[in-house]
Amino acid sequence: MIEFQNVYKSFKDKHVLEDINFTVNDGEFVCLIGPSGCGKTTALKMINRLIKPSQGTIYVNGKDISEENEIELRRNIGYVIQQTGLFPHMTVKENIELIPKLKNKNDRHLLEKVKDVLNMVGLDPDEYLDKYPVQMSGGQQQRVCIARTIAMKPDVILMDEPTSALDPISTSKVEELMATLKNQYTIVIVTHNMQQAARISDKTGFFLNGELIEFNNTKDIFTVPHDKRTEDYITGRFG
């Protein structure tokens, strides 16, 4: 479970987030939407302490993350970024096994686990284990990044625009993968893609000018929004 309680964030004189409150329950898939600069990515990065609140408290699994060791916190929170984040000098195998090796360098079954997660994301281990990122398409790289995240065995997976740089076919494959993961993980994703949010998420939060305007079941957000600003955004009147 992830809880934001009265969270504010300012950078010098600029207010980025204003009194943010929402809860992501275990096993939920939540999309954060809104125009560029609205605060949604800042909120996402706060969950693993890449950005720290100016005020307020964030809890993960009932623990105040400001009191947690940052390294241990991040090892339990997978993070998939927009530009894959794979190490270009490492093979697929080396990228995926990096964090598991830090946790247990003597794991005899690590290669089997790497193969398992590659199979989970729809990539044949025999074909991809020894490839380097440059030898793969953007969609394949993003699936490897997700495989690396799964290999960490995290409690929570965060995704920041994971399909924004992909073509429609690659986007569809990554969305299919995310749909299978939603039954196993708590997932929070930032996206500008309204159709994507409507297709894959359980709940959606709409941010605007640093405020969380509305946070509700995705079906309600897209069919009967409670705030006209939400309706205007999802229908394309602005943003």
PDB file of C-alpha atoms in Angstrom:
ATOM      1  CA  MET A   1       0.000   0.000   0.000  1.00  0.00           C
ATOM      2  CA  ILE A   2       1.146   3.526  -0.826  1.00  0.00           C
ATOM      3  CA  GLU A   3      -0.279   6.534   1.019  1.00  0.00           C
ATOM      4  CA  PHE A   4       0.262  10.244   0.401  1.00  0.00           C
ATOM      5  CA  GLN A   5      -0.757  12.367   3.376  1.00  0.00           C
ATOM      6  CA  ASN A   6      -0.811  16.167   2.969  1.00  0.00           C
ATOM      7  CA  VAL A   7       2.221  16.172   0.667  1.00  0.00           C
ATOM      8  CA  TYR A   8       3.626  19.464  -0.600  1.00  0.00           C
ATOM      9  CA  LYS A   9       6.665  20.138  -2.774  1.00  0.00           C
ATOM     10  CA  SER A  10       8.325  23.420  -3.653  1.00  0.00           C
ATOM     11  CA  PHE A  11      11.481  24.158  -5.633  1.00  0.00           C
ATOM     12  CA  LYS A  12      12.650  27.557  -4.370  1.00  0.00           C
ATOM     13  CA  ASP A  13       9.595  29.804  -4.930  1.00  0.00           C
ATOM     14  CA  LYS A  14       7.745  27.435  -7.262  1.00  0.00           C
ATOM     15  CA  HIS A  15       5.006  25.261  -5.793  1.00  0.00           C
ATOM     16  CA  VAL A  16       5.006  21.912  -7.615  1.00  0.00           C
ATOM     17  CA  LEU A  17       2.582  19.910  -5.441  1.00  0.00           C
ATOM     18  CA  GLU A  18      -0.138  21.241  -3.161  1.00  0.00           C
ATOM     19  CA  ASP A  19      -1.649  19.106  -0.380  1.00  0.00           C
ATOM     20  CA  ILE A  20      -1.631  15.750  -2.207  1.00  0.00           C
ATOM     21  CA  ASN A  21      -3.643  12.931  -0.603  1.00  0.00           C
ATOM     22  CA  PHE A  22      -4.335   9.531  -2.134  1.00  0.00           C
ATOM     23  CA  THR A  23      -3.961   5.813  -1.416  1.00  0.00           C
ATOM     24  CA  VAL A  24      -2.882   2.982  -3.710  1.00  0.00           C
ATOM     25  CA  ASN A  25      -4.001  -0.334  -2.282  1.00  0.00           C
ATOM     26  CA  ASP A  26      -2.028  -3.557  -2.610  1.00  0.00           C
ATOM     27  CA  GLY A  27      -2.439  -5.074  -6.059  1.00  0.00           C
ATOM     28  CA  GLU A  28      -3.908  -1.953  -7.671  1.00  0.00           C
ATOM     29  CA  PHE A  29      -2.810  -0.516 -10.999  1.00  0.00           C
ATOM     30  CA  VAL A  30      -2.945   3.288 -10.844  1.00  0.00           C
ATOM     31  CA  CYS A  31      -2.331   5.805 -13.656  1.00  0.00           C
ATOM     32  CA  LEU A  32      -1.382   9.416 -12.970  1.00  0.00           C
ATOM     33  CA  ILE A  33      -2.405  11.732 -15.805  1.00  0.00           C
ATOM     34  CA  GLY A  34      -2.291  15.443 -16.545  1.00  0.00           C
ATOM     35  CA  PRO A  35      -0.553  17.996 -18.781  1.00  0.00           C
ATOM     36  CA  SER A  36       3.212  18.500 -18.755  1.00  0.00           C
ATOM     37  CA  GLY A  37       4.443  20.221 -15.612  1.00  0.00           C
ATOM     38  CA  CYS A  38       1.374  19.305 -13.560  1.00  0.00           C
ATOM     39  CA  GLY A  39       3.318  17.440 -10.846  1.00  0.00           C
ATOM     40  CA  LYS A  40       2.511  13.812 -11.680  1.00  0.00           C
ATOM     41  CA  THR A  41       6.127  12.727 -12.309  1.00  0.00           C
ATOM     42  CA  THR A  42       7.259  14.555  -9.181  1.00  0.00           C
ATOM     43  CA  ALA A  43       4.676  12.581  -7.193  1.00  0.00           C
ATOM     44  CA  LEU A  44       5.855   9.319  -8.758  1.00  0.00           C
ATOM     45  CA  LYS A  45       9.506  10.008  -7.960  1.00  0.00           C
ATOM     46  CA  MET A  46       8.609  10.758  -4.356  1.00  0.00           C
ATOM     47  CA  ILE A  47       7.517   7.154  -3.823  1.00  0.00           C
ATOM     48  CA  ASN A  48      11.133   5.933  -4.015  1.00  0.00           C
ATOM     49  CA  ARG A  49      12.633   9.143  -2.600  1.00  0.00           C
ATOM     50  CA  LEU A  50      14.216  10.359  -5.814  1.00  0.00           C
ATOM     51  CA  ILE A  51      12.458  13.578  -4.805  1.00  0.00           C
ATOM     52  CA  LYS A  52      11.684  14.390  -1.183  1.00  0.00           C
ATOM     53  CA  PRO A  53       8.573  16.253   0.006  1.00  0.00           C
ATOM     54  CA  SER A  54       8.841  19.750   1.392  1.00  0.00           C
ATOM     55  CA  GLN A  55       6.019  18.829   3.751  1.00  0.00           C
ATOM     56  CA  GLY A  56       3.792  15.844   4.447  1.00  0.00           C
ATOM     57  CA  THR A  57       4.331  12.089   4.708  1.00  0.00           C
ATOM     58  CA  ILE A  58       4.450   9.183   2.270  1.00  0.00           C
ATOM     59  CA  TYR A  59       3.964   5.629   3.516  1.00  0.00           C
ATOM     60  CA  VAL A  60       4.870   2.425   1.694  1.00  0.00           C
ATOM     61  CA  ASN A  61       3.558  -0.728   3.324  1.00  0.00           C
ATOM     62  CA  GLY A  62       2.724   1.254   6.445  1.00  0.00           C
ATOM     63  CA  LYS A  63       6.225   2.688   6.889  1.00  0.00           C
ATOM     64  CA  ASP A  64       7.158   6.368   6.654  1.00  0.00           C
ATOM     65  CA  ILE A  65       9.667   6.304   3.789  1.00  0.00           C
ATOM     66  CA  SER A  66      11.537   9.325   5.191  1.00  0.00           C
ATOM     67  CA  GLU A  67      12.689   7.011   8.000  1.00  0.00           C
ATOM     68  CA  GLU A  68      13.706   4.165   5.671  1.00  0.00           C
ATOM     69  CA  ASN A  69      17.145   3.457   4.252  1.00  0.00           C
ATOM     70  CA  GLU A  70      17.065   4.815   0.686  1.00  0.00           C
ATOM     71  CA  ILE A  71      18.985   1.918  -0.837  1.00  0.00           C
ATOM     72  CA  GLU A  72      16.822  -0.740   0.795  1.00  0.00           C
ATOM     73  CA  LEU A  73      13.665   1.185  -0.097  1.00  0.00           C
ATOM     74  CA  ARG A  74      14.634   1.352  -3.781  1.00  0.00           C
ATOM     75  CA  ARG A  75      15.565  -2.319  -3.915  1.00  0.00           C
ATOM     76  CA  ASN A  76      11.948  -3.095  -3.075  1.00  0.00           C
ATOM     77  CA  ILE A  77      10.508  -0.607  -5.571  1.00  0.00           C
ATOM     78  CA  GLY A  78      11.029  -1.313  -9.268  1.00  0.00           C
ATOM     79  CA  TYR A  79      11.380   1.753 -11.481  1.00  0.00           C
ATOM     80  CA  VAL A  80      10.868   1.676 -15.254  1.00  0.00           C
ATOM     81  CA  ILE A  81      11.782   4.960 -16.919  1.00  0.00           C
ATOM     82  CA  GLN A  82      10.966   6.488 -20.298  1.00  0.00           C
ATOM     83  CA  GLN A  83      14.344   5.785 -21.909  1.00  0.00           C
ATOM     84  CA  THR A  84      14.715   2.143 -20.779  1.00  0.00           C
ATOM     85  CA  GLY A  85      17.725   2.819 -18.522  1.00  0.00           C
ATOM     86  CA  LEU A  86      19.623  -0.317 -19.573  1.00  0.00           C
ATOM     87  CA  PHE A  87      23.396  -0.248 -19.194  1.00  0.00           C
ATOM     88  CA  PRO A  88      24.670  -0.186 -22.799  1.00  0.00           C
ATOM     89  CA  HIS A  89      27.952  -1.986 -22.013  1.00  0.00           C
ATOM     90  CA  MET A  90      26.130  -4.923 -20.400  1.00  0.00           C
ATOM     91  CA  THR A  91      24.325  -7.812 -22.054  1.00  0.00           C
ATOM     92  CA  VAL A  92      20.670  -8.534 -21.372  1.00  0.00           C
ATOM     93  CA  LYS A  93      21.713 -11.204 -18.880  1.00  0.00           C
ATOM     94  CA  GLU A  94      24.088  -8.858 -17.071  1.00  0.00           C
ATOM     95  CA  ASN A  95      21.483  -6.068 -16.918  1.00  0.00           C
ATOM     96  CA  ILE A  96      18.817  -8.332 -15.433  1.00  0.00           C
ATOM     97  CA  GLU A  97      20.979 -10.079 -12.852  1.00  0.00           C
ATOM     98  CA  LEU A  98      22.591  -6.892 -11.511  1.00  0.00           C
ATOM     99  CA  ILE A  99      20.302  -6.236  -8.512  1.00  0.00           C
ATOM    100  CA  PRO A 100      19.658  -9.919  -7.659  1.00  0.00           C
ATOM    101  CA  LYS A 101      23.446 -10.380  -7.456  1.00  0.00           C
ATOM    102  CA  LEU A 102      23.671  -7.519  -4.987  1.00  0.00           C
ATOM    103  CA  LYS A 103      21.068  -9.264  -2.849  1.00  0.00           C
ATOM    104  CA  ASN A 104      22.611 -12.724  -3.141  1.00  0.00           C
ATOM    105  CA  LYS A 105      25.811 -13.094  -5.143  1.00  0.00           C
ATOM    106  CA  ASN A 106      25.889 -16.864  -4.499  1.00  0.00           C
ATOM    107  CA  ASP A 107      22.450 -17.617  -5.941  1.00  0.00           C
ATOM    108  CA  ARG A 108      22.951 -20.840  -7.908  1.00  0.00           C
ATOM    109  CA  HIS A 109      19.608 -20.477  -9.634  1.00  0.00           C
ATOM    110  CA  LEU A 110      20.143 -16.939 -10.904  1.00  0.00           C
ATOM    111  CA  LEU A 111      20.497 -17.898 -14.570  1.00  0.00           C
ATOM    112  CA  GLU A 112      17.230 -19.850 -14.388  1.00  0.00           C
ATOM    113  CA  LYS A 113      15.525 -16.825 -12.848  1.00  0.00           C
ATOM    114  CA  VAL A 114      16.860 -14.557 -15.600  1.00  0.00           C
ATOM    115  CA  LYS A 115      15.495 -16.933 -18.214  1.00  0.00           C
ATOM    116  CA  ASP A 116      12.157 -17.093 -16.385  1.00  0.00           C
ATOM    117  CA  VAL A 117      11.661 -13.315 -16.386  1.00  0.00           C
ATOM    118  CA  LEU A 118      12.652 -13.072 -20.048  1.00  0.00           C
ATOM    119  CA  ASN A 119      10.018 -15.674 -20.859  1.00  0.00           C
ATOM    120  CA  MET A 120       7.518 -13.670 -18.799  1.00  0.00           C
ATOM    121  CA  VAL A 121       8.085 -10.594 -20.970  1.00  0.00           C
ATOM    122  CA  GLY A 122       7.899 -12.582 -24.197  1.00  0.00           C
ATOM    123  CA  LEU A 123      11.593 -12.674 -25.142  1.00  0.00           C
ATOM    124  CA  ASP A 124      13.307 -15.980 -25.968  1.00  0.00           C
ATOM    125  CA  PRO A 125      16.286 -16.364 -23.593  1.00  0.00           C
ATOM    126  CA  ASP A 126      18.298 -18.301 -26.170  1.00  0.00           C
ATOM    127  CA  GLU A 127      18.009 -15.360 -28.536  1.00  0.00           C
ATOM    128  CA  TYR A 128      18.345 -12.412 -26.157  1.00  0.00           C
ATOM    129  CA  LEU A 129      20.541 -13.392 -23.181  1.00  0.00           C
ATOM    130  CA  ASP A 130      23.807 -12.317 -24.785  1.00  0.00           C
ATOM    131  CA  LYS A 131      22.545  -9.366 -26.791  1.00  0.00           C
ATOM    132  CA  TYR A 132      23.454  -5.775 -26.001  1.00  0.00           C
ATOM    133  CA  PRO A 133      20.791  -3.026 -25.862  1.00  0.00           C
ATOM    134  CA  VAL A 134      21.977  -1.506 -29.150  1.00  0.00           C
ATOM    135  CA  GLN A 135      21.139  -4.792 -30.894  1.00  0.00           C
ATOM    136  CA  MET A 136      17.451  -4.558 -29.947  1.00  0.00           C
ATOM    137  CA  SER A 137      14.458  -2.397 -30.835  1.00  0.00           C
ATOM    138  CA  GLY A 138      13.085   0.158 -28.399  1.00  0.00           C
ATOM    139  CA  GLY A 139      10.174  -2.102 -27.515  1.00  0.00           C
ATOM    140  CA  GLN A 140      12.462  -5.054 -26.841  1.00  0.00           C
ATOM    141  CA  GLN A 141      14.698  -2.898 -24.662  1.00  0.00           C
ATOM    142  CA  GLN A 142      11.709  -1.724 -22.657  1.00  0.00           C
ATOM    143  CA  ARG A 143      10.599  -5.315 -22.079  1.00  0.00           C
ATOM    144  CA  VAL A 144      14.109  -6.168 -20.876  1.00  0.00           C
ATOM    145  CA  CYS A 145      13.894  -3.214 -18.491  1.00  0.00           C
ATOM    146  CA  ILE A 146      10.613  -4.587 -17.139  1.00  0.00           C
ATOM    147  CA  ALA A 147      12.188  -8.052 -16.861  1.00  0.00           C
ATOM    148  CA  ARG A 148      15.027  -6.516 -14.833  1.00  0.00           C
ATOM    149  CA  THR A 149      12.465  -4.884 -12.574  1.00  0.00           C
ATOM    150  CA  ILE A 150      10.562  -8.152 -12.044  1.00  0.00           C
ATOM    151  CA  ALA A 151      13.828  -9.951 -11.238  1.00  0.00           C
ATOM    152  CA  MET A 152      14.220  -7.609  -8.246  1.00  0.00           C
ATOM    153  CA  LYS A 153      11.020  -9.102  -6.773  1.00  0.00           C
ATOM    154  CA  PRO A 154       9.765  -5.651  -5.755  1.00  0.00           C
ATOM    155  CA  ASP A 155       6.694  -4.838  -3.700  1.00  0.00           C
ATOM    156  CA  VAL A 156       5.842  -1.917  -5.983  1.00  0.00           C
ATOM    157  CA  ILE A 157       6.574  -1.097  -9.638  1.00  0.00           C
ATOM    158  CA  LEU A 158       6.751   2.530 -10.795  1.00  0.00           C
ATOM    159  CA  MET A 159       6.658   3.385 -14.506  1.00  0.00           C
ATOM    160  CA  ASP A 160       7.315   6.836 -15.962  1.00  0.00           C
ATOM    161  CA  GLU A 161       5.972   7.112 -19.531  1.00  0.00           C
ATOM    162  CA  PRO A 162       7.153   3.560 -20.352  1.00  0.00           C
ATOM    163  CA  THR A 163       5.740   3.556 -23.894  1.00  0.00           C
ATOM    164  CA  SER A 164       6.079   7.208 -24.951  1.00  0.00           C
ATOM    165  CA  ALA A 165       9.032   6.537 -27.271  1.00  0.00           C
ATOM    166  CA  LEU A 166       7.602   3.333 -28.775  1.00  0.00           C
ATOM    167  CA  ASP A 167       5.696   2.636 -31.969  1.00  0.00           C
ATOM    168  CA  PRO A 168       2.048   1.444 -31.710  1.00  0.00           C
ATOM    169  CA  ILE A 169       2.906  -2.266 -32.094  1.00  0.00           C
ATOM    170  CA  SER A 170       5.609  -2.142 -29.400  1.00  0.00           C
ATOM    171  CA  THR A 171       3.282  -0.110 -27.188  1.00  0.00           C
ATOM    172  CA  SER A 172       0.589  -2.774 -27.549  1.00  0.00           C
ATOM    173  CA  LYS A 173       3.025  -5.528 -26.528  1.00  0.00           C
ATOM    174  CA  VAL A 174       4.240  -3.597 -23.484  1.00  0.00           C
ATOM    175  CA  GLU A 175       0.624  -2.883 -22.473  1.00  0.00           C
ATOM    176  CA  GLU A 176      -0.203  -6.591 -22.747  1.00  0.00           C
ATOM    177  CA  LEU A 177       2.739  -7.277 -20.463  1.00  0.00           C
ATOM    178  CA  MET A 178       1.605  -4.643 -17.959  1.00  0.00           C
ATOM    179  CA  ALA A 179      -1.864  -6.185 -17.945  1.00  0.00           C
ATOM    180  CA  THR A 180      -0.380  -9.529 -16.859  1.00  0.00           C
ATOM    181  CA  LEU A 181       1.723  -7.866 -14.168  1.00  0.00           C
ATOM    182  CA  LYS A 182      -1.227  -6.041 -12.592  1.00  0.00           C
ATOM    183  CA  ASN A 183      -2.379  -9.311 -11.010  1.00  0.00           C
ATOM    184  CA  GLN A 184       0.945  -9.720  -9.192  1.00  0.00           C
ATOM    185  CA  TYR A 185       2.198  -6.253  -8.261  1.00  0.00           C
ATOM    186  CA  THR A 186       1.133  -2.848  -7.042  1.00  0.00           C
ATOM    187  CA  ILE A 187       1.832  -0.577 -10.012  1.00  0.00           C
ATOM    188  CA  VAL A 188       1.828   3.214 -10.410  1.00  0.00           C
ATOM    189  CA  ILE A 189       2.366   4.633 -13.895  1.00  0.00           C
ATOM    190  CA  VAL A 190       2.648   8.156 -15.288  1.00  0.00           C
ATOM    191  CA  THR A 191       1.273   8.544 -18.806  1.00  0.00           C
ATOM    192  CA  HIS A 192       0.062  11.192 -21.229  1.00  0.00           C
ATOM    193  CA  ASN A 193      -1.841   8.520 -23.153  1.00  0.00           C
ATOM    194  CA  MET A 194      -5.502   8.788 -22.147  1.00  0.00           C
ATOM    195  CA  GLN A 195      -6.474   5.622 -24.008  1.00  0.00           C
ATOM    196  CA  GLN A 196      -3.712   3.732 -22.251  1.00  0.00           C
ATOM    197  CA  ALA A 197      -4.891   4.874 -18.831  1.00  0.00           C
ATOM    198  CA  ALA A 198      -8.466   3.887 -19.669  1.00  0.00           C
ATOM    199  CA  ARG A 199      -7.399   0.453 -20.947  1.00  0.00           C
ATOM    200  CA  ILE A 200      -5.076  -0.792 -18.248  1.00  0.00           C
ATOM    201  CA  SER A 201      -5.592   0.947 -14.897  1.00  0.00           C
ATOM    202  CA  ASP A 202      -7.879   0.275 -11.938  1.00  0.00           C
ATOM    203  CA  LYS A 203      -7.729   3.854 -10.675  1.00  0.00           C
ATOM    204  CA  THR A 204      -6.662   7.168 -12.197  1.00  0.00           C
ATOM    205  CA  GLY A 205      -5.436  10.395 -10.641  1.00  0.00           C
ATOM    206  CA  PHE A 206      -5.697  13.658 -12.576  1.00  0.00           C
ATOM    207  CA  PHE A 207      -3.122  16.342 -11.724  1.00  0.00           C
ATOM    208  CA  LEU A 208      -3.335  19.981 -12.764  1.00  0.00           C
ATOM    209  CA  ASN A 209      -1.036  22.842 -11.707  1.00  0.00           C
ATOM    210  CA  GLY A 210       0.294  20.858  -8.766  1.00  0.00           C
ATOM    211  CA  GLU A 211      -3.123  19.815  -7.443  1.00  0.00           C
ATOM    212  CA  LEU A 212      -4.646  16.359  -7.472  1.00  0.00           C
ATOM    213  CA  ILE A 213      -7.984  17.361  -8.956  1.00  0.00           C
ATOM    214  CA  GLU A 214      -9.576  13.942  -8.907  1.00  0.00           C
ATOM    215  CA  PHE A 215      -8.605  10.396  -7.875  1.00  0.00           C
ATOM    216  CA  ASN A 216     -11.130   7.669  -8.539  1.00  0.00           C
ATOM    217  CA  ASN A 217     -11.922   4.399 -10.265  1.00  0.00           C
ATOM    218  CA  THR A 218     -10.749   4.694 -13.864  1.00  0.00           C
ATOM    219  CA  LYS A 219     -14.193   3.900 -15.270  1.00  0.00           C
ATOM    220  CA  ASP A 220     -15.727   6.760 -13.288  1.00  0.00           C
ATOM    221  CA  ILE A 221     -12.933   9.185 -14.223  1.00  0.00           C
ATOM    222  CA  PHE A 222     -13.517   8.572 -17.924  1.00  0.00           C
ATOM    223  CA  THR A 223     -17.317   8.313 -17.911  1.00  0.00           C
ATOM    224  CA  VAL A 224     -18.641  10.418 -15.022  1.00  0.00           C
ATOM    225  CA  PRO A 225     -15.819  12.709 -13.809  1.00  0.00           C
ATOM    226  CA  HIS A 226     -16.756  14.737 -10.754  1.00  0.00           C
ATOM    227  CA  ASP A 227     -14.799  17.840 -11.744  1.00  0.00           C
ATOM    228  CA  LYS A 228     -15.270  19.765 -14.982  1.00  0.00           C
ATOM    229  CA  ARG A 229     -11.517  20.277 -15.285  1.00  0.00           C
ATOM    230  CA  THR A 230     -11.098  16.502 -15.422  1.00  0.00           C
ATOM    231  CA  GLU A 231     -13.770  16.245 -18.091  1.00  0.00           C
ATOM    232  CA  ASP A 232     -12.176  19.048 -20.122  1.00  0.00           C
ATOM    233  CA  TYR A 233      -8.786  17.348 -20.015  1.00  0.00           C
ATOM    234  CA  ILE A 234      -9.830  13.810 -20.926  1.00  0.00           C
ATOM    235  CA  THR A 235     -12.039  15.099 -23.750  1.00  0.00           C
ATOM    236  CA  GLY A 236      -9.170  17.130 -25.205  1.00  0.00           C
ATOM    237  CA  ARG A 237     -10.476  20.625 -24.495  1.00  0.00           C
ATOM    238  CA  PHE A 238      -7.057  21.502 -23.071  1.00  0.00           C
ATOM    239  CA  GLY A 239      -3.731  19.847 -22.324  1.00  0.00           C
TER     240      GLY A 239
END
